[in-house]
Short mmCIF file of C-alpha atoms in Angstrom, two decimals:
data_model
loop_
_atom_site.label_atom_id
_atom_site.label_comp_id
_atom_site.label_asym_id
_atom_site.label_seq_id
_atom_site.Cartn_x
_atom_site.Cartn_y
_atom_site.Cartn_z
CA MET A 1 101.84 144.60 109.79
CA MET A 2 100.11 144.62 106.46
CA SER A 3 100.30 140.89 106.16
CA SER A 4 99.04 140.26 109.72
CA SER A 5 95.95 142.40 109.25
CA ARG A 6 95.42 140.63 105.97
CA SER A 7 95.73 137.17 107.54
CA SER A 8 93.30 138.18 110.34
CA LEU A 9 90.82 139.31 107.64
CA ALA A 10 91.28 135.94 105.97
CA PHE A 11 90.62 134.27 109.34
CA TRP A 12 87.35 136.11 109.87
CA LEU A 13 86.21 135.59 106.30
CA ARG A 14 86.96 131.88 106.75
CA LEU A 15 84.80 131.85 109.86
CA VAL A 16 82.04 133.57 107.96
CA LEU A 17 82.32 131.14 105.14
CA VAL A 18 82.12 128.10 107.47
CA ALA A 19 79.16 129.66 109.32
CA PHE A 20 77.49 130.26 105.97
CA ILE A 21 77.97 126.60 104.97
CA PHE A 22 76.43 125.46 108.26
CA ALA A 23 73.55 127.84 107.83
CA ALA A 24 72.95 126.56 104.30
CA LEU A 25 73.00 122.99 105.56
CA GLU A 26 70.57 123.89 108.32
CA ILE A 27 68.12 125.44 105.90
CA TYR A 28 68.49 122.66 103.38
CA GLY A 29 68.20 119.92 105.97
CA ARG A 30 65.22 121.47 107.72
CA PHE A 31 63.04 122.44 104.80
CA TYR A 32 64.09 120.55 101.67
CA ALA A 33 65.97 117.37 102.43
CA ASP A 34 64.51 113.88 102.84
CA PRO A 35 64.84 113.14 106.60
CA ALA A 36 65.86 109.57 105.80
CA PHE A 37 69.13 110.84 104.29
CA MET A 38 69.86 114.26 105.69
CA SER A 39 69.66 116.00 109.01
CA PRO A 40 70.23 119.69 109.75
CA PRO A 41 73.19 120.51 112.07
CA SER A 42 70.75 121.30 114.86
CA GLY A 43 69.18 117.86 114.50
CA ILE A 44 72.62 116.28 114.54
CA PHE A 45 73.45 118.12 117.75
CA ARG A 46 70.15 117.00 119.29
CA ALA A 47 70.91 113.43 118.26
CA PHE A 48 74.32 113.77 119.89
CA VAL A 49 72.79 114.87 123.20
CA GLU A 50 69.84 112.49 123.14
CA ARG A 51 71.18 109.36 121.39
CA ILE A 52 74.93 109.30 121.69
CA LEU A 53 75.69 110.69 125.16
CA PRO A 54 73.14 108.56 127.10
CA GLU A 55 74.32 105.39 125.40
CA PRO A 56 77.17 104.00 127.47
CA LYS A 57 78.01 101.40 124.86
CA ILE A 58 78.66 104.02 122.15
CA ILE A 59 80.73 106.15 124.55
CA GLU A 60 82.69 103.04 125.41
CA ALA A 61 83.31 102.29 121.73
CA LEU A 62 84.49 105.86 121.14
CA PHE A 63 86.75 105.69 124.16
CA LEU A 64 88.19 102.40 122.96
CA CYS A 65 88.81 104.03 119.58
CA VAL A 66 90.83 106.80 121.26
CA LEU A 67 92.89 104.22 123.12
CA GLN A 68 93.52 102.27 119.92
CA ILE A 69 94.64 105.36 118.05
CA ALA A 70 96.97 106.30 120.94
CA ALA A 71 98.45 102.81 121.10
CA ALA A 72 98.91 102.53 117.35
CA TYR A 73 100.46 106.00 117.19
CA GLY A 74 102.81 105.29 120.10
CA LEU A 75 104.05 102.14 118.39
CA SER A 76 104.36 104.02 115.09
CA ILE A 77 106.52 106.71 116.74
CA LEU A 78 108.71 104.17 118.52
CA PHE A 79 109.35 101.85 115.61
CA GLY A 80 109.23 104.53 112.95
CA THR A 81 111.86 106.72 114.59
CA LEU A 82 114.14 103.78 115.45
CA THR A 83 113.90 102.26 111.99
CA GLY A 84 114.31 105.65 110.39
CA LEU A 85 117.47 106.36 112.41
CA LEU A 86 118.93 102.95 111.54
CA VAL A 87 118.09 103.21 107.86
CA GLY A 88 119.26 106.76 107.59
CA ALA A 89 122.39 106.34 109.71
CA THR A 90 124.86 105.94 106.80
CA SER A 91 124.57 106.43 103.10
CA PHE A 92 125.17 102.70 102.66
CA SER A 93 122.35 101.59 104.91
CA ARG A 94 120.10 104.13 103.25
CA SER A 95 120.75 102.93 99.76
CA ALA A 96 120.44 99.32 100.91
CA PHE A 97 117.31 99.46 103.05
CA PHE A 98 115.32 102.52 101.86
CA PRO A 99 114.16 100.84 98.63
CA ILE A 100 112.79 98.01 100.77
CA VAL A 101 110.85 100.53 102.83
CA LEU A 102 109.55 102.17 99.65
CA LEU A 103 108.54 98.81 98.28
CA LEU A 104 106.58 97.97 101.39
CA PHE A 105 105.03 101.44 101.33
CA ALA A 106 103.84 100.96 97.72
CA ILE A 107 101.63 98.05 98.84
CA PRO A 108 98.04 99.20 99.04
CA GLN A 109 97.39 98.31 102.66
CA VAL A 110 93.59 98.23 102.41
CA SER A 111 93.96 95.01 100.41
CA LEU A 112 95.51 93.49 103.56
CA LEU A 113 92.71 94.60 105.88
CA PRO A 114 90.76 91.26 105.81
CA LEU A 115 94.04 89.48 106.37
CA VAL A 116 94.91 91.65 109.36
CA ILE A 117 91.49 90.93 110.85
CA LEU A 118 92.01 87.23 110.23
CA PHE A 119 95.34 87.36 112.03
CA PHE A 120 94.48 89.57 114.93
CA GLY A 121 90.76 88.88 115.41
CA LEU A 122 87.86 91.25 115.74
CA GLY A 123 89.20 93.04 118.86
CA PRO A 124 91.38 96.07 119.43
CA ALA A 125 94.63 94.27 118.43
CA ALA A 126 93.67 94.24 114.76
CA LYS A 127 92.84 97.95 114.79
CA ILE A 128 96.05 98.85 116.56
CA ALA A 129 98.03 96.74 114.13
CA PHE A 130 96.36 98.28 111.10
CA GLY A 131 96.81 101.78 112.46
CA PHE A 132 100.45 101.08 113.22
CA SER A 133 101.15 99.68 109.75
CA HIS A 134 99.70 102.87 108.29
CA GLY A 135 101.38 105.28 110.64
CA VAL A 136 104.87 103.92 110.70
CA PHE A 137 105.84 104.51 107.06
CA PRO A 138 105.55 108.33 106.90
CA ILE A 139 107.62 108.53 110.09
CA ILE A 140 110.38 106.26 108.77
CA MET A 141 110.49 108.05 105.43
CA ASN A 142 110.64 111.53 106.92
CA VAL A 143 113.33 110.63 109.48
CA VAL A 144 115.43 109.18 106.69
CA ALA A 145 114.82 112.23 104.49
CA GLY A 146 115.69 114.61 107.32
CA MET A 147 118.97 112.87 108.02
CA ARG A 148 119.82 112.77 104.34
CA ASP A 149 119.30 116.44 103.67
CA VAL A 150 121.97 117.65 106.07
CA LYS A 151 124.01 120.28 104.25
CA GLU A 152 127.49 119.20 103.31
CA LEU A 153 128.68 122.58 104.56
CA HIS A 154 127.51 121.89 108.08
CA LEU A 155 129.09 118.41 108.10
CA ARG A 156 132.38 119.88 106.87
CA ALA A 157 132.25 122.64 109.47
CA ALA A 158 131.69 120.12 112.23
CA ARG A 159 134.51 117.97 110.97
CA SER A 160 136.89 120.90 110.61
CA MET A 161 136.13 121.96 114.19
CA GLY A 162 137.19 118.47 115.22
CA ALA A 163 133.83 116.85 115.95
CA SER A 164 133.94 113.07 116.19
CA ARG A 165 131.52 110.86 114.27
CA SER A 166 129.22 110.48 117.32
CA GLU A 167 129.40 114.21 118.04
CA THR A 168 128.46 115.02 114.45
CA ILE A 169 125.44 112.71 114.73
CA ARG A 170 124.45 114.09 118.07
CA HIS A 171 124.86 117.83 117.35
CA VAL A 172 124.46 118.18 113.59
CA ILE A 173 122.48 115.35 112.02
CA LEU A 174 119.88 114.68 114.70
CA PRO A 175 118.90 118.35 115.31
CA HIS A 176 118.71 118.75 111.55
CA ALA A 177 116.28 115.84 111.30
CA VAL A 178 113.80 117.16 113.86
CA PRO A 179 111.62 119.38 111.67
CA SER A 180 111.37 116.60 109.12
CA LEU A 181 110.60 114.16 111.94
CA PHE A 182 107.68 116.30 112.93
CA THR A 183 106.42 116.39 109.33
CA GLY A 184 106.52 112.61 109.56
CA LEU A 185 104.74 112.62 112.90
CA ARG A 186 101.96 114.78 111.49
CA LEU A 187 101.53 112.61 108.42
CA GLY A 188 101.85 109.52 110.60
CA MET A 189 98.99 110.74 112.78
CA THR A 190 96.75 111.26 109.77
CA MET A 191 97.59 107.77 108.49
CA THR A 192 97.20 106.14 111.91
CA LEU A 193 93.73 107.68 112.19
CA LEU A 194 92.99 106.34 108.72
CA GLY A 195 94.15 102.82 109.58
CA VAL A 196 92.27 102.57 112.85
CA ILE A 197 89.07 103.98 111.35
CA LEU A 198 89.26 101.73 108.29
CA ALA A 199 89.55 98.69 110.57
CA GLU A 200 86.77 100.01 112.83
CA LEU A 201 84.41 100.43 109.95
CA TYR A 202 85.31 97.02 108.43
CA VAL A 203 84.58 95.12 111.64
CA SER A 204 80.88 95.78 111.93
CA THR A 205 80.13 93.28 114.66
CA GLY A 206 81.16 95.63 117.41
CA GLY A 207 82.65 99.00 118.26
CA VAL A 208 82.08 102.17 116.28
CA GLY A 209 81.68 100.24 112.98
CA TYR A 210 78.64 98.39 114.31
CA TYR A 211 76.86 101.62 115.16
CA THR A 212 77.69 103.41 111.92
CA ARG A 213 76.35 100.45 109.98
CA LEU A 214 73.27 100.22 112.21
CA PHE A 215 72.40 103.90 111.72
CA ALA A 216 73.19 103.88 108.03
CA GLU A 217 71.14 100.81 107.29
CA ASN A 218 68.17 102.07 109.23
CA TYR A 219 68.24 105.43 107.43
CA ASN A 220 68.87 107.25 110.68
CA PRO A 221 71.12 110.10 109.58
CA ALA A 222 71.07 112.30 112.68
CA PRO A 223 72.77 109.87 115.12
CA LEU A 224 75.00 108.68 112.25
CA PHE A 225 76.27 112.16 111.54
CA ALA A 226 76.59 112.80 115.26
CA LEU A 227 78.76 109.70 115.67
CA ILE A 228 80.86 110.66 112.65
CA GLY A 229 81.19 114.17 114.11
CA CYS A 230 82.50 112.66 117.38
CA LEU A 231 85.13 110.71 115.43
CA ALA A 232 86.03 113.84 113.49
CA VAL A 233 86.49 115.79 116.70
CA ILE A 234 88.69 112.97 118.02
CA ALA A 235 90.75 113.15 114.80
CA ILE A 236 91.04 116.93 115.01
CA LEU A 237 92.15 116.79 118.67
CA PHE A 238 94.85 114.21 117.92
CA ASN A 239 96.08 116.32 115.01
CA GLU A 240 96.15 119.40 117.20
CA LEU A 241 98.11 117.54 119.84
CA VAL A 242 100.80 116.71 117.32
CA ARG A 243 100.83 120.28 116.05
CA LEU A 244 101.25 121.67 119.55
CA ALA A 245 104.10 119.26 120.23
CA GLU A 246 105.70 120.32 116.97
CA LYS A 247 105.48 123.99 117.92
CA ARG A 248 107.06 123.41 121.29
CA LEU A 249 109.76 120.98 120.33
CA THR A 250 111.11 122.04 116.96
CA PRO A 251 114.48 123.70 117.60
CA GLY A 252 114.31 125.93 114.52
CA LEU A 253 110.93 127.35 115.39
CA ARG A 254 111.87 127.77 119.04
CA ARG A 255 115.02 129.58 118.12
CA SER A 256 113.25 131.90 115.71
CA ALA A 257 110.66 132.60 118.39
CA ALA A 258 113.49 133.43 120.85
CA LEU A 259 115.00 135.64 118.16
CA THR A 260 111.82 137.60 117.65
CA ASN A 261 111.57 138.02 121.39
CA LEU A 262 115.11 139.43 121.36
CA VAL A 263 114.23 141.83 118.61
CA LYS A 264 111.18 142.99 120.47
CA GLU A 265 113.18 143.65 123.62
CA MET B 1 130.75 102.73 93.97
CA ASP B 2 130.23 99.57 91.98
CA ARG B 3 131.02 97.43 94.91
CA SER B 4 128.66 99.20 97.31
CA ASN B 5 125.98 99.13 94.57
CA PHE B 6 126.47 95.35 94.41
CA ALA B 7 126.28 95.11 98.18
CA THR B 8 123.03 97.13 98.46
CA ARG B 9 121.43 95.10 95.64
CA SER B 10 122.37 91.83 97.26
CA ILE B 11 120.93 93.05 100.60
CA GLN B 12 117.65 93.91 98.90
CA ILE B 13 117.47 90.64 96.99
CA SER B 14 118.34 88.62 100.07
CA PHE B 15 115.64 90.45 101.98
CA LEU B 16 113.05 89.29 99.43
CA ALA B 17 114.61 85.81 99.39
CA VAL B 18 114.48 85.51 103.18
CA LEU B 19 110.87 86.62 103.15
CA ALA B 20 109.92 84.09 100.51
CA GLY B 21 112.01 81.40 102.25
CA ALA B 22 110.36 82.14 105.60
CA TRP B 23 106.96 81.83 103.99
CA TRP B 24 107.83 78.50 102.39
CA LEU B 25 109.49 77.14 105.51
CA ALA B 26 106.70 78.23 107.91
CA THR B 27 104.01 76.56 105.77
CA GLU B 28 106.04 73.40 105.00
CA THR B 29 106.83 72.71 108.59
CA GLY B 30 103.28 73.55 109.59
CA SER B 31 104.39 75.97 112.31
CA ILE B 32 101.64 78.33 111.19
CA SER B 33 98.08 77.36 110.39
CA ARG B 34 97.34 77.11 106.69
CA LEU B 35 94.20 79.04 107.27
CA PHE B 36 96.31 82.09 108.03
CA LEU B 37 99.14 81.45 105.65
CA PRO B 38 98.71 78.97 102.83
CA GLN B 39 101.57 77.39 101.03
CA PRO B 40 103.06 79.38 98.15
CA ARG B 41 102.13 76.68 95.65
CA ALA B 42 98.52 76.70 96.96
CA VAL B 43 98.36 80.44 96.36
CA TYR B 44 99.81 79.96 92.90
CA ALA B 45 97.25 77.30 92.09
CA ALA B 46 94.44 79.49 93.43
CA ALA B 47 95.71 82.43 91.29
CA GLU B 48 95.76 80.19 88.22
CA ARG B 49 92.24 79.05 88.83
CA LEU B 50 91.16 82.62 89.61
CA VAL B 51 92.29 84.25 86.37
CA GLN B 52 90.41 81.64 84.37
CA THR B 53 87.04 82.58 85.94
CA ALA B 54 84.81 85.19 84.41
CA ALA B 55 84.04 86.50 87.92
CA PHE B 56 87.68 87.58 88.23
CA TRP B 57 87.62 89.75 85.12
CA SER B 58 84.22 91.22 85.94
CA ALA B 59 85.39 92.15 89.42
CA VAL B 60 88.54 93.73 88.00
CA SER B 61 86.62 95.70 85.39
CA VAL B 62 84.13 96.96 88.01
CA THR B 63 86.97 98.22 90.18
CA LEU B 64 88.82 99.77 87.27
CA MET B 65 85.78 101.58 86.07
CA THR B 66 85.01 102.81 89.57
CA ILE B 67 88.58 104.13 89.95
CA ALA B 68 88.50 105.71 86.52
CA LYS B 69 85.20 107.52 87.18
CA ALA B 70 86.20 108.65 90.64
CA PHE B 71 89.61 109.90 89.50
CA LEU B 72 88.15 111.79 86.52
CA ILE B 73 85.66 113.55 88.74
CA ALA B 74 88.28 114.39 91.30
CA MET B 75 90.70 115.61 88.69
CA ILE B 76 88.21 117.90 86.99
CA ALA B 77 86.73 119.26 90.21
CA GLY B 78 90.08 119.54 91.94
CA ILE B 79 91.81 121.43 89.15
CA ILE B 80 88.90 123.79 88.54
CA VAL B 81 88.35 124.55 92.23
CA GLY B 82 92.10 124.85 92.80
CA TYR B 83 92.55 127.19 89.86
CA LEU B 84 89.59 129.39 90.73
CA VAL B 85 90.69 129.71 94.34
CA THR B 86 94.09 131.04 93.34
CA ARG B 87 92.68 133.79 91.16
CA THR B 88 92.79 136.17 94.12
CA ARG B 89 95.24 136.02 96.99
CA LEU B 90 92.50 136.63 99.55
CA ALA B 91 90.48 133.64 98.30
CA THR B 92 93.60 131.49 98.57
CA GLN B 93 94.14 132.63 102.14
CA VAL B 94 90.53 132.06 103.12
CA ILE B 95 89.86 128.74 101.44
CA GLU B 96 93.17 126.85 101.34
CA PRO B 97 93.27 126.27 105.14
CA ILE B 98 89.74 124.86 105.06
CA ILE B 99 90.69 122.32 102.40
CA SER B 100 93.99 121.36 104.00
CA GLY B 101 92.33 121.22 107.44
CA LEU B 102 89.64 118.90 106.22
CA PHE B 103 92.26 116.73 104.56
CA THR B 104 93.98 115.97 107.90
CA ILE B 105 90.74 114.24 109.00
CA PRO B 106 90.47 110.78 107.47
CA ILE B 107 87.67 111.10 104.86
CA THR B 108 87.03 107.43 105.58
CA LEU B 109 85.06 108.65 108.57
CA PHE B 110 82.41 109.85 106.21
CA PHE B 111 82.19 106.57 104.31
CA PRO B 112 78.97 105.49 106.04
CA MET B 113 77.40 108.74 104.82
CA PHE B 114 78.30 107.81 101.25
CA ILE B 115 76.68 104.43 101.80
CA LEU B 116 73.62 106.18 103.14
CA PHE B 117 73.41 108.59 100.19
CA PHE B 118 74.42 106.35 97.29
CA GLY B 119 73.72 102.85 98.49
CA ILE B 120 76.14 99.91 98.50
CA GLY B 121 76.56 99.79 94.73
CA THR B 122 79.47 101.29 92.82
CA GLY B 123 78.00 104.82 93.11
CA SER B 124 79.06 105.23 96.76
CA LYS B 125 82.60 104.05 95.90
CA VAL B 126 82.86 106.52 93.03
CA ALA B 127 81.69 109.35 95.25
CA TYR B 128 83.97 108.32 98.09
CA GLY B 129 87.05 107.86 95.91
CA ALA B 130 86.35 111.12 94.13
CA THR B 131 85.95 113.02 97.44
CA TYR B 132 89.15 111.56 98.83
CA ALA B 133 91.20 112.25 95.72
CA PHE B 134 89.75 115.72 95.31
CA PHE B 135 91.73 117.08 98.31
CA PRO B 136 95.34 116.37 97.21
CA ILE B 137 94.56 117.44 93.64
CA ALA B 138 92.95 120.73 94.74
CA LEU B 139 95.69 121.47 97.28
CA ASN B 140 98.43 120.84 94.81
CA THR B 141 96.67 122.90 92.15
CA ILE B 142 96.49 125.76 94.64
CA ALA B 143 100.13 125.38 95.49
CA ALA B 144 101.04 125.16 91.81
CA PHE B 145 99.24 128.35 90.74
CA SER B 146 99.72 130.48 93.86
CA ASN B 147 103.53 130.12 94.00
CA MET B 148 103.89 131.60 90.53
CA ASP B 149 106.73 134.12 90.26
CA GLU B 150 105.10 137.53 89.86
CA ARG B 151 107.91 138.69 87.53
CA TYR B 152 107.02 136.20 84.83
CA LEU B 153 103.42 137.32 84.84
CA ARG B 154 104.42 140.97 84.68
CA ALA B 155 106.88 140.23 81.88
CA ALA B 156 104.23 138.40 79.88
CA ARG B 157 101.72 141.20 80.42
CA SER B 158 104.20 143.89 79.46
CA MET B 159 104.97 142.01 76.25
CA GLY B 160 101.26 142.17 75.47
CA ALA B 161 100.25 138.57 76.23
CA GLY B 162 96.52 138.00 76.42
CA ARG B 163 94.75 136.10 79.14
CA TRP B 164 94.80 132.77 77.30
CA GLN B 165 98.38 133.25 76.18
CA THR B 166 99.49 133.99 79.72
CA PHE B 167 97.70 130.85 80.92
CA ARG B 168 99.03 128.68 78.10
CA HIS B 169 102.66 129.81 78.14
CA ILE B 170 103.32 131.02 81.70
CA LEU B 171 100.86 129.61 84.23
CA LEU B 172 100.40 126.12 82.86
CA PRO B 173 104.07 125.16 82.22
CA GLY B 174 105.05 126.65 85.58
CA ALA B 175 102.33 124.77 87.38
CA LEU B 176 102.62 121.46 85.58
CA PRO B 177 105.17 119.67 87.79
CA VAL B 178 103.23 120.35 91.00
CA LEU B 179 99.92 119.60 89.22
CA MET B 180 101.39 116.21 88.20
CA THR B 181 102.37 115.51 91.81
CA GLY B 182 98.85 116.27 92.91
CA MET B 183 97.38 113.99 90.32
CA ARG B 184 99.78 111.18 91.21
CA ILE B 185 98.92 111.44 94.93
CA GLY B 186 95.21 111.76 94.03
CA PHE B 187 95.35 108.73 91.77
CA PHE B 188 96.87 106.41 94.36
CA ILE B 189 94.57 107.74 97.08
CA CYS B 190 91.67 107.08 94.70
CA PHE B 191 92.96 103.56 94.05
CA ALA B 192 93.31 102.76 97.74
CA SER B 193 90.01 104.37 98.81
CA VAL B 194 87.98 102.60 96.14
CA LEU B 195 89.55 99.29 97.22
CA GLY B 196 88.91 100.17 100.83
CA GLY B 197 85.36 101.17 100.16
CA GLU B 198 84.75 97.90 98.36
CA THR B 199 86.34 95.99 101.24
CA ILE B 200 84.22 97.68 103.89
CA SER B 201 80.83 97.63 102.26
CA SER B 202 80.05 96.64 98.68
CA VAL B 203 78.46 94.06 96.42
CA ALA B 204 81.11 93.81 93.75
CA GLY B 205 84.72 94.56 92.89
CA VAL B 206 88.18 93.45 93.89
CA GLY B 207 87.93 94.69 97.50
CA ARG B 208 84.67 92.84 97.94
CA ASN B 209 86.22 89.67 96.64
CA ILE B 210 89.14 89.85 99.09
CA ALA B 211 86.77 90.42 101.99
CA HIS B 212 84.52 87.64 100.80
CA ALA B 213 87.37 85.17 100.56
CA ALA B 214 88.41 86.15 104.05
CA GLU B 215 84.88 85.62 105.35
CA LEU B 216 84.79 82.16 103.85
CA MET B 217 88.29 81.43 105.20
CA GLU B 218 89.45 80.59 101.65
CA SER B 219 92.88 81.99 102.38
CA ALA B 220 94.58 80.71 99.22
CA ARG B 221 92.08 82.62 97.11
CA MET B 222 92.41 85.70 99.36
CA TYR B 223 96.18 85.64 99.02
CA ALA B 224 95.90 85.24 95.29
CA TRP B 225 93.77 88.40 95.14
CA ILE B 226 96.13 90.30 97.46
CA VAL B 227 99.14 89.31 95.32
CA PHE B 228 97.26 90.50 92.24
CA VAL B 229 96.47 93.85 93.87
CA ILE B 230 100.02 94.34 95.09
CA CYS B 231 101.48 93.53 91.65
CA THR B 232 99.04 95.93 89.99
CA SER B 233 99.86 98.65 92.43
CA VAL B 234 103.62 98.30 92.13
CA THR B 235 103.32 98.22 88.31
CA LEU B 236 101.16 101.37 88.34
CA ASN B 237 103.62 103.06 90.65
CA LEU B 238 106.51 102.27 88.24
CA ILE B 239 104.56 103.43 85.20
CA VAL B 240 103.47 106.68 86.81
CA TYR B 241 107.00 107.28 88.16
CA ALA B 242 108.47 106.86 84.66
CA PHE B 243 105.79 109.01 83.13
CA GLU B 244 106.35 111.80 85.63
CA ASN B 245 110.10 111.69 85.13
CA ARG B 246 109.59 112.08 81.38
CA ILE B 247 107.44 115.14 81.80
CA ARG B 248 109.86 116.65 84.29
CA ASN B 249 112.84 116.14 82.04
CA ARG B 250 111.22 117.45 78.90
#
């Protein structure tokens, strides 16, 4: 009880703090800042209504961005989970293949960005590929980690109750890996967003990158911030989607929720 | 154990060998355009030419200086902010979710703003790298100082430890491993974001040179740069890993 009233206090204080920051930005942007560099939040919102919404090309670019993120993330989940399951299946495959995954992960992928564009062209394929190559690693690594950290006790219990190898995998190892999988999915989403947006910004001949460069080079902060705000909202929505899925699908959390329901009844 | 160790090593080595062999074969037979994938020896020759030019070393030093400045700023700001936030539990509860929430948004989004504010020189890359690296450092500092076992603090206080003594002998040693993790993550994020910033929009530096070579379709030179970056990054990873292990085991 104590802690819940405390966390709700923290929530309201947080809201006040964020509101205060926005108010400070508004005052600063309106009265003190150089309009070539800064725009108050109200001006950004006006730019969103007047310059972003009526521009079908920008909306189209944003929509394409959403599709690219979704495609890259879908591929990351598919390949990341499969690869993770294969690599993590036995201790032998883990010690053989996991260092290769780590080695590939240690490569700074931004240095490959021009190469990816060279291979896949300026269109959506390059952005999907770059988002995928960012998103897939956290998923692989967390699936492997989740399967590795199964408690010896649980394995032994399953064995002593006569579970076969496939039954052990099905009922002990896989359910155990689910929370870790979702950690990977969350990180993978952040990384996918990063990859797609990096590629979008690098390719400045079309899409969102073209408009951000246009607005930045013309010292037009209000529509630039509005466009960045749209992308941020897209990123937040994608993150929330993953969080919701995690809440609904993690067995441990669901069970504990059921347990608290039981206690309440 | 020894035999399976041998087996895993040989799998890893053969993976690298197959990769290198595929590269060599694909370029020798001409089944892939040399614009996309030049021959290994062409890349080697380009790398040899590259390290002899003054432009190479000036680009490397620009990038290294940018990373160093950005990381220093991020480290100081991140640790100070993180430490101050953990001084009261309420501040931690209020502020930590804001920082961690912001960190789930790719900061790269705001890169055009940095260009707008600081121009396309190194200043924008320093600011961008520092901002990006600030988050993991601050978050890990918060985690390091807020998960301190209350009993140690009480014990120190009851034995008459002063503020500084408590910090020096209880808080800092307890927090150090997590602080180190934060700085490691922050450093590599800084490294990648400075490179990325240079690639996207810049006038100098390693990232700019990679992008420039790609624009001119000089793929051998581009691959030479990429190989250089990858080797640097892997070496840095190994150094930091060894360093961290040393501190942990002390």
